[in-house]
Short mmCIF file of C-alpha atoms and ligand atoms in Angstrom, two decimals:
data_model
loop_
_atom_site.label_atom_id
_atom_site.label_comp_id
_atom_site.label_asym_id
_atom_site.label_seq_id
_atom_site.Cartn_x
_atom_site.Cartn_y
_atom_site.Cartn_z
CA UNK A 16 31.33 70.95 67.60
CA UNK A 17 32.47 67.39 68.22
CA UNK A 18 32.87 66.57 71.92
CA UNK A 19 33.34 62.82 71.27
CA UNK A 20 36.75 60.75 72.09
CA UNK A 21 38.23 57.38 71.53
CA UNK A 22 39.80 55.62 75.27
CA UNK A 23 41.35 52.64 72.54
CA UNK A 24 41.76 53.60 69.56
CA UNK A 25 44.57 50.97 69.62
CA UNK A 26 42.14 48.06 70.06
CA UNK A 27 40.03 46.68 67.47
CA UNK A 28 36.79 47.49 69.37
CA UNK A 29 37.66 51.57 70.10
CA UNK A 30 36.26 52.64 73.05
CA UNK A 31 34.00 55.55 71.56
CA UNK A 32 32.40 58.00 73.95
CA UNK A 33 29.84 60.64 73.11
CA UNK A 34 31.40 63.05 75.11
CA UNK A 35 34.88 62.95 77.45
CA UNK A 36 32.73 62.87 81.06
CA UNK A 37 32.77 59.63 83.10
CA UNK A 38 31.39 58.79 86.68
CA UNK A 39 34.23 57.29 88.63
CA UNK A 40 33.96 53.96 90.29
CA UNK A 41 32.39 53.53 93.72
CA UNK A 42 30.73 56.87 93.54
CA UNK A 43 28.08 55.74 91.17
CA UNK A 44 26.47 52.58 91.73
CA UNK A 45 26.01 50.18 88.36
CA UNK A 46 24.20 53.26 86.91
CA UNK A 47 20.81 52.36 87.38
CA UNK A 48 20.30 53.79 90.87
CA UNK A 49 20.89 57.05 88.75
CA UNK A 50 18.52 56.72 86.38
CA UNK A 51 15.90 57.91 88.32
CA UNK A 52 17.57 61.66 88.66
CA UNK A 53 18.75 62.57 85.34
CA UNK A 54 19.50 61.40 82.01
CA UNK A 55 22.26 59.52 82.40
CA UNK A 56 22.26 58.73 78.73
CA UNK A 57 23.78 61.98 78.11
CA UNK A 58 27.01 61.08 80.20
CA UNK A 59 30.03 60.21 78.28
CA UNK A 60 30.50 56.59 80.25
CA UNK A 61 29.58 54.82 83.19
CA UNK A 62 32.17 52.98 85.56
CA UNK A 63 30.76 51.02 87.64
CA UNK A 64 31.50 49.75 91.76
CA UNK A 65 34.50 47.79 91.86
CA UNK A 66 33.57 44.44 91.03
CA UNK A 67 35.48 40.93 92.49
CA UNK A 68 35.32 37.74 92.08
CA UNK A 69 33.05 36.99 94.96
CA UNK A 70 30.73 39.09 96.93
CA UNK A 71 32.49 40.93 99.53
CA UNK A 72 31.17 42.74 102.62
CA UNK A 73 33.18 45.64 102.95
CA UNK A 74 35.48 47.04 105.67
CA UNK A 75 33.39 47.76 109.65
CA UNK A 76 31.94 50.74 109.66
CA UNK A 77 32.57 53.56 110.13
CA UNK A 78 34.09 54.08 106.61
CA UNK A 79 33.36 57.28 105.58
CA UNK A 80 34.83 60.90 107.28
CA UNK A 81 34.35 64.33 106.06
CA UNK A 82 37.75 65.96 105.72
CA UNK A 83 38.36 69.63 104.70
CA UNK A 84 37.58 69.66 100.88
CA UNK A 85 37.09 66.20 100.37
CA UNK A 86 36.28 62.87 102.33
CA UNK A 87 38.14 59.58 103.77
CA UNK A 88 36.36 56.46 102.86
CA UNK A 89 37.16 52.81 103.62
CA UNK A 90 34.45 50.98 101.74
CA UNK A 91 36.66 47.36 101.60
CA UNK A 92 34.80 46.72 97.75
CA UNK A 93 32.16 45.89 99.41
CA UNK A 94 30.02 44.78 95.93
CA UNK A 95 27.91 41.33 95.30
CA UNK A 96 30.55 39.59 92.84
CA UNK A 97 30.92 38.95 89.23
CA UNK A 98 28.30 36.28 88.93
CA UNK A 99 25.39 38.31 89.82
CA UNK A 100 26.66 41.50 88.31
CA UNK A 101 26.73 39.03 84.97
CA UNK A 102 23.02 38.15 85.72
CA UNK A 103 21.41 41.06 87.45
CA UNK A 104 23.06 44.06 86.29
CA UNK A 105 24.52 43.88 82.47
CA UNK A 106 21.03 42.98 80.77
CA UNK A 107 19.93 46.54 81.60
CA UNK A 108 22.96 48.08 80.47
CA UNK A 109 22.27 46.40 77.24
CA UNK A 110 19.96 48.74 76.15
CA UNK A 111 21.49 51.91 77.25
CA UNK A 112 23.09 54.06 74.87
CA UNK A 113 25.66 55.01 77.17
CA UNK A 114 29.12 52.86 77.41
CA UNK A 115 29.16 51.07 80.70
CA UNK A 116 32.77 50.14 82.01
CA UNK A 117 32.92 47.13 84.66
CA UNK A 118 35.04 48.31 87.37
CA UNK A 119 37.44 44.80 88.15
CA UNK A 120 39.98 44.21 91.39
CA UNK A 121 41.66 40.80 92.38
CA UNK A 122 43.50 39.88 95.34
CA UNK A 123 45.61 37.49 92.92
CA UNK A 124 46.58 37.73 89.08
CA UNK A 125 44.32 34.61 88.76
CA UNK A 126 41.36 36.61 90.06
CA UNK A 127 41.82 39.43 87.45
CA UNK A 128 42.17 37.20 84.94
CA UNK A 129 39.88 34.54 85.49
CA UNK A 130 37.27 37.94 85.58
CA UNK A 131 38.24 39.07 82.40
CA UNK A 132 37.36 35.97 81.06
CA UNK A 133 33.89 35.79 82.48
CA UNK A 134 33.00 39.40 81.12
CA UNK A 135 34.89 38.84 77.58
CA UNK A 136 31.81 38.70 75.35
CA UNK A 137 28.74 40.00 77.83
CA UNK A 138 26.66 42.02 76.18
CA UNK A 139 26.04 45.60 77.55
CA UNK A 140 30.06 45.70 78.69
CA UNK A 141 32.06 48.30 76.55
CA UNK A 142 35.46 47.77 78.44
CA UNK A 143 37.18 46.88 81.59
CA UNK A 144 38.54 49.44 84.13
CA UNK A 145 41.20 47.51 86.08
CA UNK A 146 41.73 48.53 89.63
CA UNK A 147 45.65 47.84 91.08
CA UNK A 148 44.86 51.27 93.16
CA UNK A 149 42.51 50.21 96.05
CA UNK A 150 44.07 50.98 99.39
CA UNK A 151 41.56 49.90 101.60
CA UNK A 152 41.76 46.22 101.09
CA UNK A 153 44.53 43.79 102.43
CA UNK A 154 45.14 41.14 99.36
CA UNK A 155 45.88 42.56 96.03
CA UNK A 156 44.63 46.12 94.95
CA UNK A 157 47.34 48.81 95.20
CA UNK A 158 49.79 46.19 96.07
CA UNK A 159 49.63 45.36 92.65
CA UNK A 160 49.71 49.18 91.75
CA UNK A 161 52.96 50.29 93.64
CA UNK A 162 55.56 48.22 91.61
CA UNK A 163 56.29 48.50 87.66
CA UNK A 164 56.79 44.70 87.76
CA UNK A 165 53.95 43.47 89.37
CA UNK A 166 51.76 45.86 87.42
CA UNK A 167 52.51 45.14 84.24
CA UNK A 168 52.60 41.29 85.07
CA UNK A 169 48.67 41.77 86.38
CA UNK A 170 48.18 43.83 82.61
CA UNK A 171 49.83 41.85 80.06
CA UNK A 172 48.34 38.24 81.90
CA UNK A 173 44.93 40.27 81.95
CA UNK A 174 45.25 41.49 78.32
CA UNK A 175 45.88 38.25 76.86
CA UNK A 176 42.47 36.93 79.02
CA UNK A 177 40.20 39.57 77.23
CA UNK A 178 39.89 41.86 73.78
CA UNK A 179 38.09 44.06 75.29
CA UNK A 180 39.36 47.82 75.83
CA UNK A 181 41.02 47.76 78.88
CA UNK A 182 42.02 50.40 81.25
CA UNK A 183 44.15 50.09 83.67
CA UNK A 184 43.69 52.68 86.79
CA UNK A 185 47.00 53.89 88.79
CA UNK A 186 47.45 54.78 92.42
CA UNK A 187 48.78 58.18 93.71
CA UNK A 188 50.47 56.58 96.59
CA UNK A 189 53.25 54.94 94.23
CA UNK A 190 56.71 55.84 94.63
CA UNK A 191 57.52 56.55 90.42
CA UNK A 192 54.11 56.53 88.54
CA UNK A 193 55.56 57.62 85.74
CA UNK A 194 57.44 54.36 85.51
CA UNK A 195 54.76 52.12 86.34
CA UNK A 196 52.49 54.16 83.64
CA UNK A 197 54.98 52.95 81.47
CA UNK A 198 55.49 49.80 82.11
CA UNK A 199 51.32 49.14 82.24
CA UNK A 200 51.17 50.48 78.86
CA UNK A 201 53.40 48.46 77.49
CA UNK A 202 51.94 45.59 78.95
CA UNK A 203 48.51 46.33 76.65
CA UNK A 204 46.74 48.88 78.35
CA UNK A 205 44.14 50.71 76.47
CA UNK A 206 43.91 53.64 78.60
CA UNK A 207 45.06 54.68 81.88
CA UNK A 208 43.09 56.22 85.09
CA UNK A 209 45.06 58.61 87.19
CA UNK A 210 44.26 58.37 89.55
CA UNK A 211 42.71 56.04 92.63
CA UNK A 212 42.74 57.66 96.38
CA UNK A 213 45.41 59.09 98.94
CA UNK A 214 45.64 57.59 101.46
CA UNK A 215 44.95 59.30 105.24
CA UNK A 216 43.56 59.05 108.46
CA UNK A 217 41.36 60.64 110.72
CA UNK A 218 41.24 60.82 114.94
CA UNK A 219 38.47 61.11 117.01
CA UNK A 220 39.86 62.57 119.55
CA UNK A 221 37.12 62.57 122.01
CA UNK A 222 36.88 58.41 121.68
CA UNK A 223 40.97 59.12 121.11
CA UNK A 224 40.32 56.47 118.39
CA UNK A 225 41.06 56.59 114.48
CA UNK A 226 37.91 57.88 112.73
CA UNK A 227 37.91 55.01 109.97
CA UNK A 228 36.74 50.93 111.12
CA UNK A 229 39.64 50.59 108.74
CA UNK A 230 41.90 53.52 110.61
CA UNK A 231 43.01 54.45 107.36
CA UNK A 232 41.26 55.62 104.17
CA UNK A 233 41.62 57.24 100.73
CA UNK A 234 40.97 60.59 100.43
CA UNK A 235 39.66 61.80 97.44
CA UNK A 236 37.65 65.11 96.22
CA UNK A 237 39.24 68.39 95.68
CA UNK A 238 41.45 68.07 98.02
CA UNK A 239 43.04 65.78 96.19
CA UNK A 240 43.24 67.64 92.62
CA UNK A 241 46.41 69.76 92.37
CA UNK A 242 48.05 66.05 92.97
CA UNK A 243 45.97 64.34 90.58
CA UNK A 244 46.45 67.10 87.86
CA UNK A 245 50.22 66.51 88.09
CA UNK A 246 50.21 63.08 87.74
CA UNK A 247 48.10 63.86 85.11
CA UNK A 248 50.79 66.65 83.38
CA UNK A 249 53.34 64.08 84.00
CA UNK A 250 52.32 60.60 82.74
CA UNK A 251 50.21 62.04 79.49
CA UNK A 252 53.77 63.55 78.22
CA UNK A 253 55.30 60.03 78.20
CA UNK A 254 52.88 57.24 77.05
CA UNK A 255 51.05 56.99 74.10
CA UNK A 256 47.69 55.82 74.87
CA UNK A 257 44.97 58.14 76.30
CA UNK A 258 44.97 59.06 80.18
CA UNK A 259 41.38 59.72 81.94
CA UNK A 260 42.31 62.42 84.82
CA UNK A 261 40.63 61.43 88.12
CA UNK A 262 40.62 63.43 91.46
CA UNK A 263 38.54 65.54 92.77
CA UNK A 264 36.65 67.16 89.58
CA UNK A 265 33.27 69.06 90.43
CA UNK A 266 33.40 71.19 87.80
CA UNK A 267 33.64 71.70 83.72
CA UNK A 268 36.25 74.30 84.89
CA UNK A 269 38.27 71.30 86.63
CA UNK A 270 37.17 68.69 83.88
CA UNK A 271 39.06 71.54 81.21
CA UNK A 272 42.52 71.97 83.79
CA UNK A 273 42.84 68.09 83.16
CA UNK A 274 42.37 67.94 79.71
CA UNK A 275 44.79 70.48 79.17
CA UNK A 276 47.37 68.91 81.00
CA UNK A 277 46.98 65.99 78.35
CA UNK A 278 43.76 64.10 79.93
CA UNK A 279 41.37 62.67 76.52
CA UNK A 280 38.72 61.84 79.47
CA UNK A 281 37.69 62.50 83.01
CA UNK A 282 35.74 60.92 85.78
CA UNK A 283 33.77 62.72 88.21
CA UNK A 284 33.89 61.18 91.73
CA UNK A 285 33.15 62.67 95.46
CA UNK A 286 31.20 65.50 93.85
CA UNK A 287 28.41 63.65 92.98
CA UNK A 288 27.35 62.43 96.63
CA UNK A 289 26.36 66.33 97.20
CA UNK A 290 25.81 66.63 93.49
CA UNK A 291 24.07 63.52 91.87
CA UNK A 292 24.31 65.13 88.35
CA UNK A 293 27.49 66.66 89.03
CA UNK A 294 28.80 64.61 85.86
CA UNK A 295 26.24 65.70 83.44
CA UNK A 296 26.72 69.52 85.10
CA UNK A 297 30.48 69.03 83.61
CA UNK A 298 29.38 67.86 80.11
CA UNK A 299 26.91 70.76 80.02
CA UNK A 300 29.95 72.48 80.68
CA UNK A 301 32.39 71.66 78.58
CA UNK A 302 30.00 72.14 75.84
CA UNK A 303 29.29 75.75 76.74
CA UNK A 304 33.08 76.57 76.90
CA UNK A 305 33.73 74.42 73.93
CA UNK A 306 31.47 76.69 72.26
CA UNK A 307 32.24 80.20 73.39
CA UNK A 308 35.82 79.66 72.56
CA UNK A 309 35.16 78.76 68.84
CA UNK A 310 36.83 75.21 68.73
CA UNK A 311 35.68 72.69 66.62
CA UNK A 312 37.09 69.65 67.94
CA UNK A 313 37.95 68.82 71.83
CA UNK A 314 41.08 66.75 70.72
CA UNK A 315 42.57 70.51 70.17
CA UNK A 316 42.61 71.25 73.75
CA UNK A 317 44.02 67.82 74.89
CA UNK A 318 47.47 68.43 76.31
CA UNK A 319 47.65 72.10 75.59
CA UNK A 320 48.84 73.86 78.65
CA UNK A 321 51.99 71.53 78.11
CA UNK A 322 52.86 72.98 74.94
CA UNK A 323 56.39 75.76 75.16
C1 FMN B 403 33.01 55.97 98.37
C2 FMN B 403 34.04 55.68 97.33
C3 FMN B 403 34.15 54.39 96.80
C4 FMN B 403 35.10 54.10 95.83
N1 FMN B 403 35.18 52.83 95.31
C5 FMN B 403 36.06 52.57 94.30
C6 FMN B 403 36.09 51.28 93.69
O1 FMN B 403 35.32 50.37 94.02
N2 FMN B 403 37.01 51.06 92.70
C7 FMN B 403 37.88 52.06 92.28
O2 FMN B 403 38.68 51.81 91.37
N3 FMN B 403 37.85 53.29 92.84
C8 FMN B 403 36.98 53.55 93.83
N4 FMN B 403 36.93 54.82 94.39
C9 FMN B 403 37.86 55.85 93.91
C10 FMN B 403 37.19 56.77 92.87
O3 FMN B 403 36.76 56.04 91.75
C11 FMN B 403 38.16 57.90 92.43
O4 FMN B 403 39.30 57.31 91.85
C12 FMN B 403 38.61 58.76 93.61
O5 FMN B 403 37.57 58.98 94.53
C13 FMN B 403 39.15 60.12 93.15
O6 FMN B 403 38.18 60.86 92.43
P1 FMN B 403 37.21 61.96 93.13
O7 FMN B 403 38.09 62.88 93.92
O8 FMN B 403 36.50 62.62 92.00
O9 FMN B 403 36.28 61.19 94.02
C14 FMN B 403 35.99 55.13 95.37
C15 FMN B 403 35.86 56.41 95.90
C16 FMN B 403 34.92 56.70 96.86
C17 FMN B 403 34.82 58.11 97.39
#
């Protein structure tokens, strides 16, 4: 049984997992704060919180809501900047036998790139995930993410900054996805994440006041899936480099609709804050179906349920 995939096998350093499971960024710390629970060794890779340039604060609270299947949140990348993730987080991810993916967002193309530069040859960093999806921040983010230009201008300055495998990770909220997919990929993507948040709102309507410190959100968890899948179905049929399916996946059952829509890779989000080892439940899994269904390699299922 071989459960192991490639995220670049176009790039001279692969990007080889054990196993096709990620944890999604934002949901899962740097890693560490999971150590304690499980063995998160076993997971296929790590993503870590959306890292920028300099430390940021976040958006006021509140800036998370429960919403029916899923959640709202308006964190704001609230994380403590590229210099100390450099010093205080990547030596432990040295040792770890698990790939650890730095999570990157800029408000300009200067801050991406001038990021990529700084993680280029750290030790303990397998690849870069590269956010142009956020919607809760002002500068940058999904601004970036909602225009085929601007996109692949971010990518192609980014992937002449850095040889390591990048990924580049795609909002839900853009008018033609399939276009900007495109155009990212041929601007030297690695890999592509479908997808960040939707974004929504929420009213309390006793303080008749949005929900959110932010007022709006991005909802995510499986609320969000059936939209994810399709974007999903859509993009893997057109672009030649893998596609990690993100959006509300709490299950191996979930993890194996993705892949089958043409997903080599999935993160796990939302689930995990009611499930901490939600991720490694979906490897166990996708190892058990993998099994009772007699295939040999998971590459055969990739992309199936689009086949006539
Ligand atoms: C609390 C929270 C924080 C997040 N922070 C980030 C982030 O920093 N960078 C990023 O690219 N995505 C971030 N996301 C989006 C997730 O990585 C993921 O794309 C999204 O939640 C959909 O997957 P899910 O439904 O499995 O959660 C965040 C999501 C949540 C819920």
């Amino acid at each position: 049984m071989d459960i192991s995939v490639d995220l670049a096998p176009h790039n001279k350093y692969n990007l080889k997992l054990a196993n096709p499971v990620m944890t999604a960024s934002g949901t899962f710390g740097y890693g560490i704060e999971f150590a304690q629970l499980f063995d998160i060794q076993r997971l296929g890779a790590i993503v870590c919180k959306g890292t920028t340039l300099n430390p940021r604060e976040g958006n006021p609270q509140p800036r998370l809501a429960e919403t029916p299947s899923g959640m709202l949140n308006a964190i704001g990348l609230q994380n403590i900047g590229i210099e100390a993730l450099i010093k205080e987080k990547t030596p432990e991810w040295v040792g770890w036998k698990v790939p650890v993916i730095v999570n990157i967002a800029g408000e300009t193309i200067e801050e991406y790139v001038s990021m990529a530069k700084k993680l280029d040859s750290v030790p303990g960093i397998s690849g870069l995930e590269v956010n142009i999806s956020c919607p809760n921040v002002k500068g940058g983010g999904a601004e970036f993410g909602i225009n085929a230009e601007s996109a692949a201008k971010v990518t192609s300055a980014i992937r002449k900054a850095t040889s390591l495998p990048m990924i580049v990770k795609l909002t839900p909220i853009a008018a033609d996805i399939v276009a900007i997919a495109r155009a990212v990929v041929q601007a030297g993507a690695d890999a592509l994440t479908l997808t960040n948040t939707l974004k929504g709102m929420a009213i309390d309507v006793r303080r008749r006041r949005p929900v959110l410190g932010n007022i709006t959100g991005g909802l995510s968890g499986p609320a969000i899936k059936p939209v994810a899948l399709h974007i999903v179905y859509q993009v893997a049929s057109v672009v030649n480099v893998p596609v990690i399916g993100c959006g509300g996946i709490s299950t191996a059952r979930d993890a194996l609709e993705f892949i089958m829509a043409g997903a080599t890779a999935v993160e796990v989000g939302t689930a995990g804050f009611s499930n901490p080892r939600a991720a490694l439940d979906v490897v166990e899994g996708l190892e058990e179906f993998i099994v009772s269904e007699g295939i040999k390699d998971i590459r055969e299922l990739v992309g199936v349920a689009r086949r006539r």
